Amino acid sequence: MVAERVFKKQKLDEESRAEIVAEEAEEKLRLHPHPVAPDVLVHHDAGEFSGMVRHKTDSQQAVKLETADINPFTGGKFSKQYFDILKVRRDLPVHAQRDEFLRIFQNTQIMVFVGETGSGKTTQIPQFVLYDDMPHLAGTQVACTQPRRVAAMSVAKRVADEMDVELGEEVGYSIRFENKTSNKTILKYMTDGMLLREAMEDHDLKRYSCIILDEAHERTLATDILMGLLKQVSVRRPDLKIIIMSATLDAEKFQKYFNDAPLLAVPGRTHPVEIYYTPEYQRDYLDAAIRTVLQIHATEDEGDILLFLTGEEEIEDACRKISLEGDELIREQDCGPIKVYPLYGSLPPHQQQKIFDPAPERLRPNGRPGRKVIVSTNIAETSLTIDGIVYVVDPGFSKQKVYNPRIRVESLLVSPISKASAQQRAGRAGRTRPGKCFRLYTEEAFQKELIEQSYPEILRSNLASTVLELKKLGIDDLVHFDFMDPPAPETMMRALEELNYLQCLSDEGDLTAAGRMASQFPLDPMLAVMLIGSAAFNCSEDILTIVALLSVPNVFVRPAAARKRADDAKMAFAHQDGDHVTLLNVYAGFISDEAQSIGVHQWCRDNFLSYRSLTSAKSVRAQLRRIMERNDIDLNSTPFEDPSWAVNVRKALAAGFFMQVAKKKSAGKGYLTIKDNQEVLIHPSTVLATESEWVIYNEFVLTSQNYIRTVTTVRPEWLVEFAPKYYNLDHFGKGDVKLSLERVIDRVETMKKLEDKSARKEKKKSKKSKA
């Protein structure tokens, strides 16, 4: 009641408000480049343009602005399309509680907003804030974070359409290696990682008047750090508004964490969903999923299908099979047409947008209806809402990052989902009408084997990047940083140890000059350090290319129908020393005159390479190059014809990947990883001509066996020379690796003595000749 009285007190009657508007409008419009509809200019303390100006509105005033002829953010006229979309927006459940939202927003600094799927929270709440806050009048912005790149891009596009502005102008997005914003941007959708990077340079995030953390229940690593950080920033900046948006999971936990922040819950627009379980365990969930989709298409009423799978390769395979068998169903059973669309994080934006296309038309006036099938990762659980979905097929798995600090291995593993994720998936079927969810596991498995909630990413990740970010943010006391769920001490110790070996942290745990520079690159610390140090080996241009190619999806394409031809094409680029140098050959071909003359699209198709990945790598390379130039890192390269070209590149790789090394076993098949003594095999996709004794690797893959992927041969003397602290034999247990390293160190020391002896002889000879 007190908050309500305060709110009423702040409202002005229409007459006095009109007088103030008349006096202030001219002055405001003169000071600010964006023309604003006069009704926006609500009372504030005179002369506070430079500070944070809070524009108190209610839903009636906002509605008046939204239905006016003039767009308050651009000064131009609203289009017909804008009013068509506006009708649809007004039907979203979140609009019914706009007044209540504004009341809480205006009277508290931090609020928790819980909106079920389909409530419209991601697209509407930032717009409610814009119409209340008018950030362009104070020269500030509103940020809305998303855990995934796809969501940030697609939602920004949708909201730009809703606000009748150009994407990249008043509404934009910022994701890793892509920034579509301008100096006019007032609403910025961004990944949580990008906001974290901004906070490194501006600890108080001064450019923002309001920060909205969306999909907070997903508890990504960056979201968890952001929550701890914003909690601190809110004390230093009482004018900063913070909204934590979540699905219905764990709302009370967020409230408690943010000092009992007020909660507003908005129901989604949902219909009942029937849940079906399999009577027994499915041995091959992919095959079962495809059969279920085709059975739904053949027997169920109209409505689109959403199938959840775990990754890009699996999704593309499923799409191909469903399309082929769907065509057979049309011929054999007179089914309607079927369109299958993939959806995963690395898919380019124009292909992502296809999921919103309408289902195909009937083939005949009285024929069976057409159907759209979307095969997606768990990105479609909460981040994106697709209308028309009536049937959901849930095999019960997703890819999750898992880190084992004891053996220092981080991998993406296919794991069972949580009960909360299963409920989210089922809820996608009830958006537009009653739906059905087909769970490809037993009811008993759901009740007894699935955990309640997925573990937050911070509890299952390598924290090296996180620790570096926190240090750059000025947070030195990592032990007492206010994490919602503190990580295991062992994981934190491993991260500190790794950064110390990389010389990003001193022995006292302070950020070094190298660490400060590494933190400026949006890369894993190991890659950043390798890039920074590559100039010393006269190959920074080459390492820049390798790092860019390691930062994008696999450039090699291996379609099931042409595996032999794809493998032969790959071997045409192969370099005997390994996969990293092979990547350089691929990139050289991609930018060559030959590729340009026949067209890079065609060249990529002919050579079984991903045009999308290579184009993305080119863009990433350009951005990383700019960061290197800003930090005065030499951009150099050994001529390709020089015999030492490949040696220099391999040396630079060894200097960066010295912690990811494997040695051939003296007896038996395979390799042993250094220090952790994990038995591994080299992945079949490698191009290594012979099994070298020592290799560095980019990735540790846990499948039916342990594999190391993207490998290059190195000499053990380099490792000892470039990372003496890491290769201190006191830190190694007894075994094959330690014995080999002892021999290497003895050899290096013997060579050094011989070189010193030779140098002394030369010195004596020189003295004698002078005498």
mmCIF file of C-alpha atoms in Angstrom, residues 312-313 316-317 320 554-570 604-605 607-610 683-686:
data_model
loop_
_atom_site.group_PDB
_atom_site.id
_atom_site.type_symbol
_atom_site.label_atom_id
_atom_site.label_comp_id
_atom_site.label_asym_id
_atom_site.label_seq_id
_atom_site.Cartn_x
_atom_site.Cartn_y
_atom_site.Cartn_z
ATOM 1 C CA GLU A 312 24.652 -30.052 -34.911
ATOM 2 C CA GLU A 313 25.782 -33.346 -36.470
ATOM 3 C CA GLU A 316 21.546 -32.436 -39.593
ATOM 4 C CA ASP A 317 21.474 -36.243 -39.839
ATOM 5 C CA ARG A 320 18.007 -35.477 -43.777
ATOM 6 C CA ASN A 554 34.649 -27.394 -37.879
ATOM 7 C CA VAL A 555 35.635 -26.222 -41.377
ATOM 8 C CA PHE A 556 35.669 -29.752 -42.832
ATOM 9 C CA VAL A 557 32.366 -31.122 -44.136
ATOM 10 C CA ARG A 558 31.923 -34.925 -44.276
ATOM 11 C CA PRO A 559 28.474 -35.795 -45.682
ATOM 12 C CA ALA A 560 27.346 -39.391 -45.141
ATOM 13 C CA ALA A 561 26.813 -39.912 -48.867
ATOM 14 C CA ALA A 562 30.334 -38.796 -49.855
ATOM 15 C CA ARG A 563 32.658 -39.636 -46.976
ATOM 16 C CA LYS A 564 35.436 -41.091 -49.144
ATOM 17 C CA ARG A 565 35.478 -38.029 -51.455
ATOM 18 C CA ALA A 566 35.415 -35.677 -48.448
ATOM 19 C CA ASP A 567 38.356 -37.512 -46.830
ATOM 20 C CA ASP A 568 40.341 -37.363 -50.098
ATOM 21 C CA ALA A 569 39.609 -33.618 -50.381
ATOM 22 C CA LYS A 570 40.841 -33.100 -46.820
ATOM 23 C CA CYS A 604 34.173 -24.657 -50.736
ATOM 24 C CA ARG A 605 31.641 -27.095 -52.210
ATOM 25 C CA ASN A 607 36.681 -29.108 -51.525
ATOM 26 C CA PHE A 608 34.098 -30.279 -48.926
ATOM 27 C CA LEU A 609 34.664 -27.213 -46.751
ATOM 28 C CA SER A 610 32.162 -25.138 -44.793
ATOM 29 C CA HIS A 683 41.053 -39.092 -33.244
ATOM 30 C CA PRO A 684 40.523 -40.780 -36.651
ATOM 31 C CA SER A 685 39.951 -37.360 -38.269
ATOM 32 C CA THR A 686 43.620 -36.366 -37.859
#
